[in-house]
Amino acid sequence: MASDPGGDAQRPVSAGNRALMKISFLIHTIYGIGGTIRTTLNLAEELAARHDVEIVSVFRHRDIPLFSIDPRITVVPLVDTRPTSPTCEKQHPDQLTPAAFFPRTEARHQEYSKLTDERVRAHYATSDADVVIGTRPGLVAYAAQFAPRGAVLIGQEHMTHHHHKPELREEIRPHLEALDAFVTVSEGDAEVWREQMRLPATRVLCIPNSVPAPMVAPSDQSGTTVVAAGRLSKEKQYDVLITAFAKVAEARPEWTLRICGWGPEKARLRARIDRLGLNNHVFLMGPRSPIEPEWAKGAIAASTSRHESFGMTLVESMRCGVPMVSTDCDYGPREIIKDGEDGLLVPVGDADAVAGALLALIDDEDLRRSMGQAALRNARRFDPAAIAAQYTDLFAELGAGRRAPAAAPGTSPGTGIGTSTSTGTGTAPPAGGGGSPEEQRADRGRADRGAGGFAPPRTPSPHPTAPSP
């Protein structure tokens, strides 16, 4: 039976159509909206065509996920935080007790607890996953401590090295050392991680995020609308875009700007629109899902971020045939946009440069159309099939799926909602007792785990870190 995206049903794999690997994504929540959720679903859906894929969502804060989830994917929520749910666990005594195994310097540390420690440990104590993927620093730490022995451990970096405080980078160092691979979404960020934190036994590499082909017809670039999308937050610098658009509206009053998204900066951006007299030119559209129809309505797309680890909106717009004007910020945009071919890059924070680039495309329809067609072609390299192939090659290189069948674990799964019902068929060799190189790598950082499945909290590594900028 297929999994219920609102629940935890386990999908069996028939002997005649056995999946090659079992892949487990560990995510903060799959029930919200955001770039990490979206790209996790894109990758999981593509992998589910050949593999047994589960998404372990630490928290479940609403009944139904905001994004649709492929029924081939098993969703496993661990802690129920729905306010109106009869099984809400916000006041569970263990949820009110601080976590011992989640990094103290992680931004979401206050949301994690003794209960999340136990639920994640219990889930993986009986898991037969071949690959476990942690999707944020604290969950990379969980994966390193609790993933089943012999599983290939992957950490994903959806932000950047510089985004994290030095204290967090040092706290998670032992867990990064326990990984088989640490995957960033830009080559620029991978280079920084390799330079700033030496992880000789962990492969550090870039695999970009994936964006599927849109279900709508691409833009013909003939309209008079500029589209932007993303969270209304300071790092997106929509104030720069609005200031730039004041110059555009003065020169080409028939053009409008639509900004899709929600966030804490909405009131401040509304005030700027009012102050500049742009009420008939700049529109705050609120969140839009799916976003593709909004991109397809545009003739030009714009992004004025201060920094972008990747730049999902850039690829989304390009897949809809819309040329992008973007700031040349670290790191994603310059690796996505071929400046002058499928979009234009401008300096960060320069409203005049943004306005100039927009007007260059507005005033040259042939250039706009040629860049739109190039964007459509060039963005195909981010198709989920291409990105999933890079991940499956990585899994194979790291030895995923080569474990011997294991005896059924003697421990029982946790009692929380969504605990996986899958069972193994044997136990892996004890720590230090041999096994393949990939099994020995996976034992790093977990060799001191006791019979209860917990490893004691790790202290920072004594060897030095290269200076942080």
Short mmCIF file of N, CA and C in Angstrom, two decimals, residues 161-299:
data_model
loop_
_atom_site.label_atom_id
_atom_site.label_comp_id
_atom_site.label_asym_id
_atom_site.label_seq_id
_atom_site.Cartn_x
_atom_site.Cartn_y
_atom_site.Cartn_z
N HIS A 161 28.88 27.69 4.54
CA HIS A 161 29.86 27.69 5.62
C HIS A 161 29.80 29.01 6.39
N HIS A 162 29.80 30.13 5.68
CA HIS A 162 29.84 31.43 6.34
C HIS A 162 28.55 31.76 7.07
N HIS A 163 27.46 31.10 6.72
CA HIS A 163 26.18 31.35 7.40
C HIS A 163 26.23 30.88 8.85
N HIS A 164 26.99 29.85 9.13
CA HIS A 164 27.01 29.26 10.46
C HIS A 164 28.04 29.95 11.35
N LYS A 165 27.69 30.11 12.60
CA LYS A 165 28.62 30.69 13.56
C LYS A 165 29.80 29.73 13.78
N PRO A 166 30.99 30.29 14.07
CA PRO A 166 32.15 29.41 14.32
C PRO A 166 31.89 28.39 15.41
N GLU A 167 31.10 28.76 16.43
CA GLU A 167 30.82 27.82 17.52
C GLU A 167 30.06 26.59 17.02
N LEU A 168 29.11 26.81 16.10
CA LEU A 168 28.37 25.68 15.56
C LEU A 168 29.27 24.82 14.69
N ARG A 169 30.07 25.45 13.86
CA ARG A 169 30.96 24.67 12.99
C ARG A 169 31.88 23.77 13.82
N GLU A 170 32.39 24.29 14.94
CA GLU A 170 33.28 23.48 15.76
C GLU A 170 32.50 22.40 16.51
N GLU A 171 31.27 22.71 16.94
CA GLU A 171 30.49 21.72 17.67
C GLU A 171 30.11 20.54 16.79
N ILE A 172 29.83 20.80 15.51
CA ILE A 172 29.41 19.71 14.63
C ILE A 172 30.59 19.02 13.96
N ARG A 173 31.82 19.50 14.18
CA ARG A 173 32.98 18.88 13.54
C ARG A 173 33.04 17.36 13.76
N PRO A 174 32.89 16.86 15.00
CA PRO A 174 32.97 15.39 15.17
C PRO A 174 31.92 14.65 14.35
N HIS A 175 30.77 15.26 14.16
CA HIS A 175 29.71 14.61 13.40
C HIS A 175 30.00 14.67 11.90
N LEU A 176 30.60 15.77 11.44
CA LEU A 176 31.02 15.83 10.04
C LEU A 176 32.12 14.81 9.77
N GLU A 177 32.97 14.59 10.75
CA GLU A 177 34.03 13.59 10.59
C GLU A 177 33.47 12.17 10.51
N ALA A 178 32.28 11.97 11.04
CA ALA A 178 31.66 10.64 11.01
C ALA A 178 30.93 10.36 9.70
N LEU A 179 30.79 11.38 8.84
CA LEU A 179 30.06 11.21 7.59
C LEU A 179 30.91 10.53 6.53
N ASP A 180 30.22 9.91 5.59
CA ASP A 180 30.88 9.43 4.38
C ASP A 180 31.02 10.55 3.36
N ALA A 181 30.02 11.44 3.31
CA ALA A 181 30.09 12.56 2.37
C ALA A 181 29.30 13.74 2.93
N PHE A 182 29.77 14.93 2.61
CA PHE A 182 29.11 16.18 2.99
C PHE A 182 28.86 16.95 1.71
N VAL A 183 27.59 17.20 1.39
CA VAL A 183 27.19 17.71 0.08
C VAL A 183 26.69 19.15 0.21
N THR A 184 27.35 20.06 -0.49
CA THR A 184 26.88 21.44 -0.57
C THR A 184 26.11 21.63 -1.88
N VAL A 185 25.44 22.77 -2.01
CA VAL A 185 24.65 23.01 -3.22
C VAL A 185 25.34 23.95 -4.20
N SER A 186 26.57 24.39 -3.85
CA SER A 186 27.36 25.18 -4.79
C SER A 186 28.82 24.77 -4.66
N GLU A 187 29.53 24.83 -5.77
CA GLU A 187 30.95 24.48 -5.74
C GLU A 187 31.74 25.51 -4.94
N GLY A 188 31.31 26.78 -5.01
CA GLY A 188 31.98 27.81 -4.24
C GLY A 188 31.96 27.53 -2.76
N ASP A 189 30.81 27.07 -2.24
CA ASP A 189 30.72 26.76 -0.82
C ASP A 189 31.50 25.49 -0.49
N ALA A 190 31.50 24.51 -1.39
CA ALA A 190 32.29 23.30 -1.16
C ALA A 190 33.77 23.65 -1.02
N GLU A 191 34.25 24.56 -1.83
CA GLU A 191 35.65 24.97 -1.75
C GLU A 191 35.95 25.62 -0.41
N VAL A 192 35.01 26.44 0.09
CA VAL A 192 35.22 27.08 1.38
C VAL A 192 35.27 26.05 2.50
N TRP A 193 34.35 25.09 2.48
CA TRP A 193 34.37 24.04 3.50
C TRP A 193 35.68 23.26 3.45
N ARG A 194 36.15 22.93 2.25
CA ARG A 194 37.40 22.17 2.14
C ARG A 194 38.59 22.97 2.66
N GLU A 195 38.56 24.29 2.44
CA GLU A 195 39.66 25.15 2.87
C GLU A 195 39.62 25.41 4.38
N GLN A 196 38.41 25.61 4.92
CA GLN A 196 38.27 26.08 6.29
C GLN A 196 38.16 24.96 7.32
N MET A 197 37.72 23.78 6.90
CA MET A 197 37.59 22.67 7.85
C MET A 197 38.10 21.39 7.20
N ARG A 198 39.22 20.94 7.65
CA ARG A 198 39.82 19.74 7.08
C ARG A 198 39.09 18.50 7.59
N LEU A 199 38.52 17.75 6.65
CA LEU A 199 37.79 16.52 6.97
C LEU A 199 38.36 15.41 6.09
N PRO A 200 39.55 14.91 6.42
CA PRO A 200 40.26 14.00 5.51
C PRO A 200 39.51 12.72 5.20
N ALA A 201 38.65 12.25 6.11
CA ALA A 201 37.94 10.98 5.87
C ALA A 201 36.53 11.19 5.33
N THR A 202 36.13 12.44 5.14
CA THR A 202 34.79 12.76 4.65
C THR A 202 34.90 13.43 3.29
N ARG A 203 34.20 12.91 2.32
CA ARG A 203 34.23 13.51 0.99
C ARG A 203 33.34 14.75 0.98
N VAL A 204 33.89 15.89 0.61
CA VAL A 204 33.14 17.15 0.53
C VAL A 204 32.98 17.50 -0.94
N LEU A 205 31.76 17.62 -1.39
CA LEU A 205 31.50 17.85 -2.81
C LEU A 205 30.23 18.64 -3.00
N CYS A 206 30.04 19.13 -4.21
CA CYS A 206 28.82 19.87 -4.58
C CYS A 206 27.93 19.02 -5.45
N ILE A 207 26.66 18.95 -5.08
CA ILE A 207 25.60 18.47 -5.97
C ILE A 207 24.49 19.50 -5.87
N PRO A 208 24.16 20.20 -6.94
CA PRO A 208 23.15 21.26 -6.84
C PRO A 208 21.76 20.73 -6.57
N ASN A 209 20.88 21.61 -6.17
CA ASN A 209 19.48 21.26 -6.01
C ASN A 209 18.85 20.97 -7.36
N SER A 210 17.75 20.26 -7.33
CA SER A 210 17.04 19.95 -8.58
C SER A 210 15.73 20.72 -8.65
N VAL A 211 15.31 20.98 -9.86
CA VAL A 211 14.03 21.65 -10.12
C VAL A 211 13.36 20.94 -11.29
N PRO A 212 12.16 20.40 -11.11
CA PRO A 212 11.52 19.67 -12.20
C PRO A 212 11.00 20.59 -13.29
N ALA A 213 10.77 20.02 -14.45
CA ALA A 213 10.16 20.78 -15.54
C ALA A 213 8.78 21.25 -15.12
N PRO A 214 8.41 22.49 -15.42
CA PRO A 214 7.11 23.00 -14.99
C PRO A 214 5.98 22.33 -15.75
N MET A 215 4.81 22.34 -15.11
CA MET A 215 3.62 21.75 -15.72
C MET A 215 2.84 22.79 -16.51
N VAL A 216 3.43 23.95 -16.73
CA VAL A 216 2.78 25.02 -17.50
C VAL A 216 3.64 25.34 -18.71
N ALA A 217 3.02 25.95 -19.71
CA ALA A 217 3.76 26.37 -20.90
C ALA A 217 4.74 27.48 -20.51
N PRO A 218 5.92 27.49 -21.09
CA PRO A 218 6.89 28.53 -20.74
C PRO A 218 6.43 29.91 -21.18
N SER A 219 7.02 30.91 -20.59
CA SER A 219 6.75 32.29 -20.96
C SER A 219 7.20 32.56 -22.40
N ASP A 220 6.47 33.44 -23.08
CA ASP A 220 6.93 33.89 -24.40
C ASP A 220 7.63 35.24 -24.32
N GLN A 221 7.85 35.71 -23.09
CA GLN A 221 8.58 36.96 -22.80
C GLN A 221 7.93 38.20 -23.43
N SER A 222 6.65 38.11 -23.77
CA SER A 222 6.01 39.22 -24.47
C SER A 222 5.26 40.16 -23.54
N GLY A 223 5.13 39.82 -22.27
CA GLY A 223 4.35 40.64 -21.36
C GLY A 223 5.11 41.85 -20.85
N THR A 224 4.54 42.47 -19.82
CA THR A 224 5.16 43.67 -19.23
C THR A 224 5.26 43.49 -17.70
N THR A 225 5.58 42.27 -17.28
CA THR A 225 5.64 41.97 -15.85
C THR A 225 7.01 41.42 -15.47
N VAL A 226 7.55 41.96 -14.39
CA VAL A 226 8.75 41.43 -13.76
C VAL A 226 8.28 40.66 -12.52
N VAL A 227 8.80 39.45 -12.33
CA VAL A 227 8.37 38.60 -11.22
C VAL A 227 9.57 38.30 -10.31
N ALA A 228 9.33 38.38 -9.01
CA ALA A 228 10.30 37.93 -8.00
C ALA A 228 9.56 37.04 -7.02
N ALA A 229 10.27 36.13 -6.38
CA ALA A 229 9.62 35.22 -5.43
C ALA A 229 10.62 34.80 -4.36
N GLY A 230 10.11 34.64 -3.16
CA GLY A 230 10.95 34.20 -2.04
C GLY A 230 10.43 34.78 -0.74
N ARG A 231 11.05 34.37 0.33
CA ARG A 231 10.64 34.85 1.65
C ARG A 231 10.91 36.35 1.77
N LEU A 232 9.96 37.06 2.36
CA LEU A 232 10.12 38.51 2.55
C LEU A 232 10.98 38.73 3.80
N SER A 233 12.28 38.61 3.60
CA SER A 233 13.24 38.72 4.70
C SER A 233 14.38 39.63 4.27
N LYS A 234 15.14 40.08 5.25
CA LYS A 234 16.18 41.08 4.98
C LYS A 234 17.22 40.60 3.99
N GLU A 235 17.60 39.32 4.08
CA GLU A 235 18.67 38.86 3.20
C GLU A 235 18.27 38.85 1.73
N LYS A 236 16.96 38.87 1.45
CA LYS A 236 16.50 38.91 0.06
C LYS A 236 16.58 40.31 -0.54
N GLN A 237 16.70 41.32 0.32
CA GLN A 237 16.89 42.72 -0.10
C GLN A 237 15.85 43.18 -1.14
N TYR A 238 14.60 42.91 -0.86
CA TYR A 238 13.55 43.39 -1.76
C TYR A 238 13.46 44.91 -1.75
N ASP A 239 13.96 45.55 -0.70
CA ASP A 239 13.98 47.01 -0.70
C ASP A 239 14.85 47.54 -1.83
N VAL A 240 15.93 46.85 -2.16
CA VAL A 240 16.78 47.23 -3.29
C VAL A 240 16.00 47.07 -4.59
N LEU A 241 15.27 45.99 -4.73
CA LEU A 241 14.50 45.75 -5.95
C LEU A 241 13.40 46.80 -6.11
N ILE A 242 12.72 47.14 -5.02
CA ILE A 242 11.65 48.13 -5.10
C ILE A 242 12.22 49.50 -5.47
N THR A 243 13.35 49.86 -4.87
CA THR A 243 14.00 51.13 -5.21
C THR A 243 14.40 51.14 -6.68
N ALA A 244 14.94 50.02 -7.16
CA ALA A 244 15.31 49.94 -8.57
C ALA A 244 14.09 50.07 -9.47
N PHE A 245 12.98 49.48 -9.01
CA PHE A 245 11.80 49.50 -9.88
C PHE A 245 11.17 50.89 -9.95
N ALA A 246 11.45 51.74 -8.98
CA ALA A 246 10.99 53.12 -9.10
C ALA A 246 11.58 53.77 -10.34
N LYS A 247 12.84 53.49 -10.63
CA LYS A 247 13.48 54.02 -11.83
C LYS A 247 12.89 53.38 -13.09
N VAL A 248 12.58 52.09 -13.02
CA VAL A 248 11.97 51.41 -14.16
C VAL A 248 10.59 51.99 -14.45
N ALA A 249 9.79 52.16 -13.41
CA ALA A 249 8.43 52.67 -13.60
C ALA A 249 8.43 54.09 -14.15
N GLU A 250 9.42 54.87 -13.77
CA GLU A 250 9.51 56.24 -14.30
C GLU A 250 9.79 56.23 -15.79
N ALA A 251 10.65 55.30 -16.23
CA ALA A 251 11.01 55.24 -17.65
C ALA A 251 10.01 54.43 -18.47
N ARG A 252 9.43 53.38 -17.88
CA ARG A 252 8.51 52.49 -18.60
C ARG A 252 7.29 52.23 -17.70
N PRO A 253 6.37 53.19 -17.63
CA PRO A 253 5.26 53.11 -16.67
C PRO A 253 4.29 51.96 -16.91
N GLU A 254 4.34 51.34 -18.07
CA GLU A 254 3.42 50.23 -18.35
C GLU A 254 3.89 48.93 -17.70
N TRP A 255 5.10 48.87 -17.18
CA TRP A 255 5.63 47.66 -16.57
C TRP A 255 5.30 47.60 -15.09
N THR A 256 5.09 46.37 -14.61
CA THR A 256 4.78 46.15 -13.19
C THR A 256 5.72 45.10 -12.60
N LEU A 257 5.82 45.12 -11.28
CA LEU A 257 6.61 44.16 -10.53
C LEU A 257 5.71 43.40 -9.57
N ARG A 258 5.78 42.07 -9.62
CA ARG A 258 5.03 41.22 -8.68
C ARG A 258 6.03 40.46 -7.81
N ILE A 259 5.87 40.57 -6.50
CA ILE A 259 6.73 39.88 -5.55
C ILE A 259 5.89 38.84 -4.82
N CYS A 260 6.21 37.57 -5.01
CA CYS A 260 5.45 36.48 -4.39
C CYS A 260 6.20 35.97 -3.16
N GLY A 261 5.48 35.81 -2.06
CA GLY A 261 6.10 35.29 -0.85
C GLY A 261 5.53 35.94 0.39
N TRP A 262 5.93 35.41 1.54
CA TRP A 262 5.53 35.99 2.81
C TRP A 262 6.75 36.09 3.71
N GLY A 263 6.62 36.82 4.80
CA GLY A 263 7.76 36.95 5.69
C GLY A 263 7.68 38.20 6.53
N PRO A 264 8.65 38.39 7.44
CA PRO A 264 8.60 39.47 8.43
C PRO A 264 8.79 40.87 7.86
N GLU A 265 9.27 40.98 6.64
CA GLU A 265 9.55 42.29 6.06
C GLU A 265 8.36 42.88 5.30
N LYS A 266 7.23 42.20 5.32
CA LYS A 266 6.09 42.66 4.49
C LYS A 266 5.69 44.08 4.81
N ALA A 267 5.52 44.42 6.09
CA ALA A 267 5.05 45.77 6.45
C ALA A 267 6.06 46.82 6.02
N ARG A 268 7.33 46.55 6.21
CA ARG A 268 8.36 47.52 5.84
C ARG A 268 8.41 47.71 4.33
N LEU A 269 8.25 46.63 3.58
CA LEU A 269 8.24 46.74 2.12
C LEU A 269 7.00 47.47 1.63
N ARG A 270 5.87 47.22 2.27
CA ARG A 270 4.64 47.94 1.91
C ARG A 270 4.82 49.43 2.14
N ALA A 271 5.45 49.79 3.24
CA ALA A 271 5.69 51.21 3.53
C ALA A 271 6.59 51.84 2.48
N ARG A 272 7.60 51.12 2.02
CA ARG A 272 8.49 51.65 0.98
C ARG A 272 7.74 51.84 -0.34
N ILE A 273 6.90 50.87 -0.68
CA ILE A 273 6.08 51.01 -1.90
C ILE A 273 5.22 52.26 -1.82
N ASP A 274 4.59 52.46 -0.68
CA ASP A 274 3.73 53.64 -0.50
C ASP A 274 4.55 54.93 -0.59
N ARG A 275 5.71 54.93 0.07
CA ARG A 275 6.54 56.13 0.12
C ARG A 275 7.05 56.52 -1.27
N LEU A 276 7.32 55.51 -2.11
CA LEU A 276 7.82 55.80 -3.45
C LEU A 276 6.70 55.97 -4.47
N GLY A 277 5.45 55.89 -4.02
CA GLY A 277 4.33 56.08 -4.93
C GLY A 277 4.20 54.99 -5.98
N LEU A 278 4.49 53.76 -5.60
CA LEU A 278 4.50 52.64 -6.56
C LEU A 278 3.30 51.71 -6.40
N ASN A 279 2.23 52.19 -5.78
CA ASN A 279 1.08 51.33 -5.51
C ASN A 279 0.49 50.70 -6.77
N ASN A 280 0.61 51.35 -7.91
CA ASN A 280 0.09 50.82 -9.16
C ASN A 280 1.15 50.09 -9.98
N HIS A 281 2.33 49.95 -9.40
CA HIS A 281 3.44 49.32 -10.14
C HIS A 281 4.05 48.12 -9.44
N VAL A 282 4.05 48.10 -8.11
CA VAL A 282 4.67 47.02 -7.35
C VAL A 282 3.61 46.36 -6.47
N PHE A 283 3.48 45.05 -6.59
CA PHE A 283 2.42 44.32 -5.89
C PHE A 283 3.03 43.19 -5.05
N LEU A 284 2.68 43.16 -3.77
CA LEU A 284 3.05 42.06 -2.89
C LEU A 284 1.95 41.01 -3.00
N MET A 285 2.26 39.90 -3.63
CA MET A 285 1.25 38.93 -4.04
C MET A 285 0.94 37.88 -2.96
N GLY A 286 1.77 37.83 -1.91
CA GLY A 286 1.59 36.77 -0.94
C GLY A 286 2.16 35.46 -1.46
N PRO A 287 2.10 34.39 -0.67
CA PRO A 287 2.66 33.11 -1.11
C PRO A 287 1.87 32.51 -2.26
N ARG A 288 2.57 31.83 -3.14
CA ARG A 288 1.93 31.17 -4.28
C ARG A 288 2.50 29.76 -4.42
N SER A 289 1.61 28.78 -4.42
CA SER A 289 2.03 27.39 -4.61
C SER A 289 0.95 26.68 -5.42
N PRO A 290 1.30 26.18 -6.59
CA PRO A 290 2.63 26.15 -7.19
C PRO A 290 3.05 27.53 -7.70
N ILE A 291 4.35 27.74 -7.80
CA ILE A 291 4.88 29.03 -8.20
C ILE A 291 5.06 29.13 -9.71
N GLU A 292 5.11 27.99 -10.40
CA GLU A 292 5.41 28.01 -11.84
C GLU A 292 4.47 28.88 -12.67
N PRO A 293 3.14 28.86 -12.42
CA PRO A 293 2.28 29.73 -13.22
C PRO A 293 2.61 31.22 -13.05
N GLU A 294 3.13 31.58 -11.87
CA GLU A 294 3.50 32.99 -11.66
C GLU A 294 4.74 33.34 -12.46
N TRP A 295 5.73 32.44 -12.49
CA TRP A 295 6.91 32.71 -13.32
C TRP A 295 6.52 32.82 -14.78
N ALA A 296 5.66 31.93 -15.24
CA ALA A 296 5.30 31.91 -16.66
C ALA A 296 4.56 33.17 -17.10
N LYS A 297 3.96 33.88 -16.14
CA LYS A 297 3.29 35.15 -16.47
C LYS A 297 4.28 36.28 -16.69
N GLY A 298 5.52 36.06 -16.27
CA GLY A 298 6.50 37.12 -16.34
C GLY A 298 7.26 37.15 -17.65
N ALA A 299 7.78 38.33 -17.97
CA ALA A 299 8.68 38.48 -19.11
C ALA A 299 10.12 38.51 -18.64
#
